[in-house]
């Protein structure tokens, strides 16, 4: 008889299986996150972690690899004592070629009897369906099994649907965890609390009291060693289709009736489905593609994208996108939504800025006309919320100057703040789906993104070059200026 879903049997051992277990994501994020969960006693005692890879290693070699490559991503102080050794005791390595059915027999033998299984697919998405099929043939999936799918899930709507169809043959929707690590960030989750755990914002959180919304996810790093993946992907698919649209969903959604996964995801889906589809003319007017040229980053000179390793010298891939979106519903009618993301920008900064309406009448005519109230939600690197208010400048006359009400979350709370991957992995283990994307959400996001990709293909223009270390091409500021807005770029 099949067991019921999601670890309803707390006594069953847990096997966490990472496909791509010696890959970049596993080394930099997954294993460090699992270690932190282990350190804080959040991993069930019987958890075994199986890293899978093609390297012909045995367990000892893999442990040496972990010691060398994973430890730099864990604070030394956190590895003191025998906790680290006890973590290593949980680790196993299985040499597996994901395309070879025979190798799944060896995997089956490595798993504990009667265990609950979590399969984390940190591989190229082209392998997802094959892995699921092989797991099923080897009889390694039951009703308690869960599968975690890393982004990018497809490169357009059709490919995303094909992956979803195939994975759906072996796993129920309630067993599928489509991960977007932005949904695991403390401040992103806090945004829900800011909106729905306070009363003062909600009456104003709409047209015409909000003039515009801007969401920036700026990175100072370049493409690094990931050009092989990135050059075929670009910023729209890598960042906007998932992270930025998910942030937008949380900013724009209606209050859900509960925190039940489907209640939250239903509301996010409505936002995605309300995005106004772009025509080619909209794409030409309302989107900006950029690509970084040589410049400086963090005080050091930086080469341009076209000179990066493994980037073709004539690549037309965008490393920057800015665009103006609209949400077709009552709450957001006529409120432009500006999204922007890029690599090699002036600094690493993720921020949401809610710009409230202008004063209906200017009483204080001594002051220059300027933006009045803004709510600025900084997600990283610092976590804080600022509300810009106008105050009187000391002295004679009635001149106004903006000052910020400051909510510094890092100093307000002394509790440990877990990294996004740690929090999301714990959600997977506990079977909590709220912070994962449902199939229809993912497909609605692609439905909106596809016409932009098609518009770019038809327009056939090269991305605009911007200097590494800047805030992107000038056209991105012009996009805002047309709406009488400007990107907030001051510290
Ligand atoms: C990943 C993208 O999803 O997010 C990367 O593939 C990007 O290109 C990264 O660098 C940014 O994540 P974070 O958490 O550093 O903002």
XYZ file of C-alpha atoms and ligand atoms in Angstrom:
507
model
C 0.000 0.000 0.000
C 1.260 3.498 -0.825
C 2.170 5.733 2.061
C 0.392 9.081 2.234
C 2.191 12.151 0.926
C 4.695 14.356 2.703
C 6.330 12.690 5.607
C 3.122 11.833 7.414
C 5.220 9.071 8.955
C 7.717 11.009 11.072
C 9.524 7.839 12.013
C 10.388 7.000 8.386
C 14.002 7.772 7.556
C 14.677 10.522 5.017
C 16.903 10.238 1.942
C 17.809 13.505 0.268
C 19.148 12.806 -3.200
C 20.923 15.564 -5.113
C 21.316 15.080 -8.862
C 24.265 17.287 -9.805
C 25.561 16.704 -6.279
C 29.125 17.812 -7.094
C 27.955 20.735 -9.240
C 28.173 24.435 -8.615
C 24.771 24.874 -6.946
C 25.290 21.918 -4.656
C 28.740 23.164 -3.599
C 27.857 26.835 -3.138
C 24.297 26.632 -1.839
C 22.721 23.237 -1.166
C 25.369 21.494 0.935
C 26.129 24.640 2.994
C 22.383 25.126 3.554
C 21.948 21.522 4.635
C 24.895 21.884 6.958
C 23.336 24.926 8.626
C 20.064 23.029 9.039
C 22.038 20.159 10.582
C 23.961 22.526 12.871
C 20.721 23.963 14.209
C 19.207 20.512 14.702
C 16.593 21.020 12.042
C 17.391 17.958 9.956
C 15.521 14.838 11.042
C 17.972 12.526 12.808
C 17.741 9.804 10.165
C 18.478 12.089 7.204
C 21.030 10.792 4.700
C 22.248 13.021 1.900
C 23.231 11.332 -1.348
C 25.192 13.409 -3.839
C 24.992 12.020 -7.352
C 27.486 12.759 -10.083
C 29.266 11.286 -13.062
C 32.714 11.561 -11.499
C 33.984 8.016 -10.797
C 34.524 8.720 -7.111
C 33.954 6.712 -3.993
C 32.637 8.198 -0.789
C 36.075 9.031 0.587
C 37.049 11.012 -2.497
C 33.744 12.870 -2.344
C 34.272 13.736 1.325
C 37.684 15.144 0.398
C 35.997 17.200 -2.314
C 33.437 18.522 0.171
C 36.164 19.369 2.661
C 38.013 21.370 0.020
C 35.202 22.957 -2.018
C 32.207 23.305 0.303
C 33.851 24.532 3.493
C 34.747 27.951 2.003
C 30.989 28.600 1.818
C 30.452 27.937 5.523
C 31.715 30.287 8.232
C 34.659 28.669 10.019
C 33.087 29.347 13.436
C 30.023 27.345 12.387
C 32.202 24.288 11.738
C 33.817 24.094 15.136
C 33.462 20.957 17.262
C 32.331 17.577 16.036
C 29.152 18.869 14.331
C 30.957 19.038 11.015
C 32.124 15.440 11.341
C 28.595 14.331 12.183
C 27.390 16.130 9.047
C 29.962 14.300 6.942
C 28.637 11.044 8.437
C 25.305 11.797 6.781
C 26.850 12.179 3.323
C 27.082 9.542 0.657
C 28.195 9.668 -2.964
C 26.712 7.643 -5.816
C 28.420 7.648 -9.194
C 25.521 7.907 -11.614
C 25.037 8.854 -15.225
C 21.519 10.280 -15.229
C 20.860 8.860 -18.693
C 21.749 5.239 -17.774
C 18.911 3.197 -16.319
C 21.326 0.611 -14.851
C 22.836 3.276 -12.586
C 19.488 3.777 -10.845
C 19.710 0.256 -9.432
C 22.854 1.320 -7.575
C 20.993 4.393 -6.345
C 18.129 2.226 -5.098
C 20.574 0.113 -3.122
C 22.061 3.184 -1.483
C 18.686 4.397 -0.176
C 17.383 3.414 3.238
C 14.599 0.863 3.543
C 11.131 2.407 3.588
C 12.532 5.946 3.501
C 10.806 9.144 2.400
C 12.702 10.480 -0.603
C 13.434 13.976 -1.777
C 14.973 14.188 -5.255
C 16.633 17.523 -5.906
C 17.285 18.022 -9.630
C 20.170 20.478 -9.770
C 21.032 19.534 -13.339
C 20.353 20.996 -16.773
C 16.554 21.008 -17.267
C 17.007 18.881 -20.382
C 17.658 15.954 -18.015
C 14.607 16.470 -15.774
C 12.173 14.264 -17.631
C 14.666 11.472 -18.201
C 15.626 11.406 -14.541
C 11.987 11.137 -13.466
C 11.333 8.344 -15.960
C 14.354 6.361 -14.745
C 13.404 6.860 -11.103
C 9.944 5.521 -11.890
C 11.260 2.475 -13.796
C 13.575 1.665 -10.910
C 10.522 1.868 -8.603
C 12.053 4.659 -6.551
C 8.994 6.923 -6.446
C 6.058 6.506 -4.093
C 3.414 8.845 -2.698
C 5.779 10.258 -0.068
C 8.485 11.159 -2.606
C 9.069 14.772 -3.536
C 10.950 16.283 -6.441
C 12.599 19.704 -6.448
C 13.044 21.367 -9.845
C 15.649 24.088 -10.190
C 15.168 26.980 -12.565
C 15.306 27.633 -15.461
C 12.286 25.483 -16.105
C 12.265 25.577 -19.876
C 13.269 28.397 -22.196
C 9.764 29.334 -23.311
C 6.158 28.338 -22.647
C 6.161 25.270 -24.884
C 9.318 23.780 -23.359
C 8.100 24.526 -19.817
C 4.799 22.785 -20.576
C 6.624 19.781 -22.005
C 8.737 19.449 -18.832
C 5.676 19.868 -16.617
C 3.730 17.251 -18.586
C 6.521 14.723 -18.320
C 7.326 15.306 -14.646
C 3.565 15.204 -14.002
C 3.440 11.635 -15.287
C 5.495 10.482 -12.313
C 4.757 13.001 -9.564
C 1.494 14.600 -8.428
C 1.476 18.425 -8.376
C 1.571 18.263 -4.552
C 4.884 16.397 -4.780
C 6.547 18.933 -7.118
C 8.578 21.801 -5.637
C 9.535 24.342 -8.334
C 12.108 26.401 -6.569
C 12.678 30.139 -6.958
C 15.189 30.975 -4.270
C 13.954 34.587 -4.071
C 10.815 33.236 -2.401
C 13.010 31.866 0.373
C 14.614 35.195 1.211
C 13.659 36.507 4.629
C 12.832 39.973 3.344
C 10.699 38.669 0.506
C 8.645 36.689 2.993
C 8.585 39.769 5.183
C 6.991 41.696 2.348
C 3.861 39.605 2.833
C 3.892 40.561 6.495
C 4.461 44.220 5.705
C 1.429 44.194 3.430
C -0.923 41.846 5.248
C 0.239 42.104 8.866
C -0.220 45.889 9.027
C -3.292 47.963 8.383
C -1.831 51.295 7.371
C -0.637 50.410 3.891
C -3.546 48.458 2.477
C -5.979 51.360 1.882
C -3.269 53.219 -0.013
C -1.884 50.188 -1.845
C -3.618 50.895 -5.147
C -4.267 53.301 -7.961
C -4.461 56.323 -7.760
C -2.545 56.558 -4.444
C 0.415 54.704 -5.898
C 2.041 56.499 -8.791
C 4.487 53.779 -9.829
C 6.262 50.663 -8.651
C 9.881 49.926 -9.402
C 11.679 46.668 -8.775
C 15.433 46.504 -9.221
C 17.627 43.447 -8.889
C 21.098 44.757 -9.678
C 24.219 42.613 -9.473
C 27.784 43.890 -9.501
C 29.200 40.545 -10.639
C 29.611 39.683 -14.309
C 28.738 36.418 -15.934
C 31.761 34.730 -14.338
C 32.234 31.099 -15.314
C 28.603 30.581 -16.272
C 28.723 31.875 -19.850
C 28.028 28.407 -21.246
C 24.599 28.554 -19.656
C 24.038 32.297 -19.606
C 24.757 33.146 -23.220
C 21.892 30.945 -24.373
C 19.607 32.345 -21.699
C 19.976 36.097 -21.096
C 18.669 38.303 -18.314
C 14.981 38.122 -19.252
C 14.828 34.343 -18.876
C 17.414 34.113 -16.083
C 15.955 36.790 -13.783
C 12.760 38.485 -14.977
C 10.705 35.406 -15.873
C 11.142 34.087 -12.347
C 12.651 36.253 -9.594
C 11.343 39.670 -10.652
C 7.878 38.441 -11.569
C 7.641 36.587 -8.274
C 8.558 39.769 -6.411
C 5.956 41.622 -8.442
C 3.339 39.019 -7.522
C 3.901 39.608 -3.831
C 3.781 43.384 -4.266
C 0.634 43.310 -6.400
C -1.448 40.348 -5.180
C -4.774 40.642 -3.377
C -4.784 39.497 0.261
C -5.065 35.694 0.247
C -7.738 34.090 2.432
C -5.122 32.029 4.263
C -1.496 30.971 4.048
C -2.545 27.679 2.583
C -0.258 27.073 -0.440
C -3.054 27.190 -2.973
C -4.686 30.258 -1.427
C -1.423 32.196 -1.823
C -0.606 30.781 -5.224
C -4.112 31.486 -6.551
C -3.595 35.179 -5.798
C -0.134 35.259 -7.370
C -1.499 33.530 -10.443
C -4.149 36.231 -10.834
C -1.415 38.886 -10.960
C 0.514 36.999 -13.636
C -2.609 36.493 -15.685
C -3.471 40.195 -15.382
C -0.190 41.364 -16.888
C -0.995 43.209 -20.091
C 0.437 41.221 -23.018
C 2.983 43.172 -25.063
C 2.692 43.710 -28.801
C 5.819 44.219 -30.891
C 5.203 47.979 -30.714
C 4.996 47.738 -26.894
C 8.222 45.753 -26.833
C 9.954 48.410 -28.936
C 8.691 51.224 -26.709
C 8.615 49.667 -23.253
C 11.661 47.405 -23.035
C 15.388 48.070 -23.020
C 18.017 45.397 -23.584
C 21.593 46.068 -22.546
C 24.937 44.305 -22.562
C 27.862 45.381 -20.412
C 30.991 46.728 -22.044
C 34.348 47.262 -20.340
C 34.361 49.418 -17.233
C 35.046 49.059 -13.525
C 33.413 47.059 -10.816
C 34.098 47.232 -7.085
C 37.141 49.410 -7.712
C 38.712 47.081 -10.276
C 38.680 47.227 -14.037
C 36.190 44.857 -15.606
C 36.131 43.406 -19.103
C 33.075 43.649 -21.328
C 30.662 40.733 -21.774
C 31.937 39.944 -25.269
C 35.432 39.354 -23.874
C 34.290 36.945 -21.143
C 35.342 33.284 -21.433
C 33.044 31.206 -23.629
C 31.065 34.182 -24.927
C 30.988 34.418 -28.736
C 32.498 37.720 -29.900
C 29.264 38.684 -31.668
C 26.851 37.585 -28.949
C 23.553 39.477 -28.876
C 22.589 38.163 -25.403
C 21.258 40.759 -22.976
C 22.883 41.099 -19.560
C 20.474 43.892 -18.612
C 16.743 44.384 -19.027
C 14.509 47.268 -18.045
C 10.863 47.268 -18.893
C 7.550 48.850 -18.153
C 4.672 46.510 -17.375
C 0.996 47.057 -16.646
C -1.411 45.038 -14.603
C -4.915 45.036 -16.001
C -7.087 45.181 -12.913
C -8.816 47.763 -10.725
C -6.100 47.977 -8.113
C -3.302 48.674 -10.562
C -5.052 50.509 -13.400
C -2.723 53.179 -14.833
C 0.126 52.394 -12.426
C 3.293 51.742 -14.423
C 5.409 48.921 -13.077
C 9.113 49.207 -13.848
C 11.318 46.154 -13.660
C 15.065 46.236 -14.043
C 17.872 43.741 -13.601
C 21.418 43.424 -14.834
C 24.891 42.133 -14.256
C 27.936 44.370 -13.757
C 25.825 47.209 -12.454
C 26.979 49.927 -10.103
C 26.368 47.849 -6.990
C 24.596 44.759 -5.727
C 21.167 45.931 -4.748
C 17.693 44.434 -4.773
C 15.023 46.929 -3.959
C 11.337 47.571 -4.385
C 10.240 51.193 -4.453
C 6.595 52.126 -4.109
C 6.214 55.705 -5.216
C 3.074 57.322 -3.859
C 1.063 59.933 -5.724
C 2.095 63.551 -6.046
C 0.468 66.149 -3.818
C -2.887 67.144 -5.268
C -2.126 70.783 -4.469
C 1.190 72.471 -3.606
C 0.844 74.549 -0.525
C 4.577 74.928 0.140
C 5.596 76.720 -3.014
C 9.129 77.521 -1.727
C 10.180 73.909 -2.270
C 11.120 72.421 -5.608
C 8.606 69.946 -6.939
C 9.764 66.482 -5.962
C 8.675 63.038 -5.110
C 6.840 63.109 -1.815
C 6.302 59.733 -0.208
C 8.105 56.555 -1.110
C 8.261 53.189 0.530
C 11.640 51.623 -0.167
C 12.042 47.967 0.619
C 15.673 46.903 0.402
C 16.040 43.143 0.059
C 19.802 42.914 -0.258
C 22.576 43.356 0.588
C 21.080 45.080 3.665
C 17.545 44.382 4.772
C 15.623 47.477 5.623
C 12.427 49.319 4.946
C 12.360 53.088 4.652
C 9.390 55.379 4.337
C 10.272 58.720 2.850
C 8.278 61.563 4.396
C 8.519 65.300 3.929
C 9.645 67.433 6.869
C 10.251 71.110 7.364
C 13.823 72.269 6.929
C 14.887 74.106 10.123
C 15.019 77.882 9.765
C 12.762 80.580 8.561
C 10.556 79.897 5.606
C 8.640 76.747 4.834
C 10.995 74.668 2.788
C 10.489 70.915 2.749
C 13.074 68.192 2.713
C 12.613 64.397 2.534
C 13.576 62.369 5.606
C 13.273 58.649 6.107
C 11.469 56.645 8.727
C 13.819 53.723 9.086
C 13.038 50.126 9.885
C 16.341 48.327 10.130
C 15.427 44.653 10.222
C 18.953 43.449 10.854
C 19.263 45.355 14.102
C 15.605 44.924 15.106
C 15.996 41.177 15.304
C 18.868 39.300 16.865
C 17.670 35.884 15.735
C 19.683 34.022 13.142
C 18.514 34.682 9.608
C 18.685 31.501 7.567
C 19.740 31.647 3.930
C 17.031 31.231 1.304
C 18.087 27.720 0.315
C 18.128 26.491 3.897
C 14.624 27.773 4.501
C 13.293 26.324 1.257
C 14.972 22.952 1.795
C 13.303 22.735 5.190
C 9.989 23.529 3.509
C 10.549 20.668 1.084
C 11.373 18.284 3.924
C 8.225 19.356 5.758
C 6.097 19.280 2.595
C 5.223 23.001 2.687
C 4.469 24.271 -0.815
C 3.545 27.906 -0.175
C 6.876 29.330 -1.303
C 7.169 27.204 -4.437
C 5.698 27.868 -7.857
C 2.699 25.952 -9.010
C 2.577 24.767 -12.602
C -0.006 27.329 -13.723
C 2.032 30.188 -12.194
C 5.149 29.169 -14.045
C 3.270 28.847 -17.299
C 1.498 32.182 -16.842
C 4.908 33.826 -16.365
C 6.154 32.300 -19.616
C 2.931 33.332 -21.375
C 3.782 36.950 -20.609
C 7.505 36.644 -21.335
C 7.246 34.801 -24.674
C 5.868 37.798 -26.674
C 8.749 39.915 -25.379
C 11.250 37.352 -26.661
C 9.365 37.192 -29.947
C 9.246 40.989 -30.174
C 13.001 41.188 -29.683
C 13.527 38.532 -32.347
C 11.385 40.503 -34.813
C 12.988 43.836 -34.006
C 16.381 42.172 -34.391
C 18.319 44.930 -32.601
C 21.611 44.493 -30.776
C 21.481 45.147 -27.048
C 22.654 48.627 -26.022
C 26.126 48.644 -24.532
C 26.497 50.012 -21.005
C 29.649 50.588 -19.043
C 30.405 47.900 -16.469
C 29.818 49.476 -13.067
C 27.026 51.795 -14.244
C 23.256 51.600 -13.759
C 22.681 50.372 -17.319
C 22.018 52.038 -20.678
C 20.702 55.604 -20.802
C 17.565 54.294 -22.509
C 16.567 52.743 -19.190
C 16.405 56.190 -17.547
C 14.536 57.528 -20.575
C 11.922 54.798 -20.108
C 11.214 56.165 -16.635
C 11.417 59.806 -17.618
C 8.575 59.337 -20.080
C 6.353 58.511 -17.108
C 7.688 61.400 -15.059
C 9.623 58.971 -12.833
C 13.260 58.122 -12.189
C 15.049 55.066 -10.867
C 15.941 55.480 -7.222
C 19.695 55.064 -7.217
C 20.942 56.964 -4.187
C 22.293 54.870 -1.331
C 20.135 33.073 -10.125
C 20.605 33.511 -11.497
O 18.856 32.507 -10.209
O 20.089 34.214 -9.259
C 21.962 34.196 -11.407
O 20.673 32.375 -12.347
C 21.947 35.288 -10.390
O 22.365 34.675 -12.681
C 21.352 34.829 -9.054
O 23.281 35.732 -10.185
C 21.155 35.983 -8.099
O 20.789 35.499 -6.839
P 21.088 36.331 -5.504
O 20.437 35.541 -4.419
O 22.582 36.413 -5.390
O 20.469 37.675 -5.712
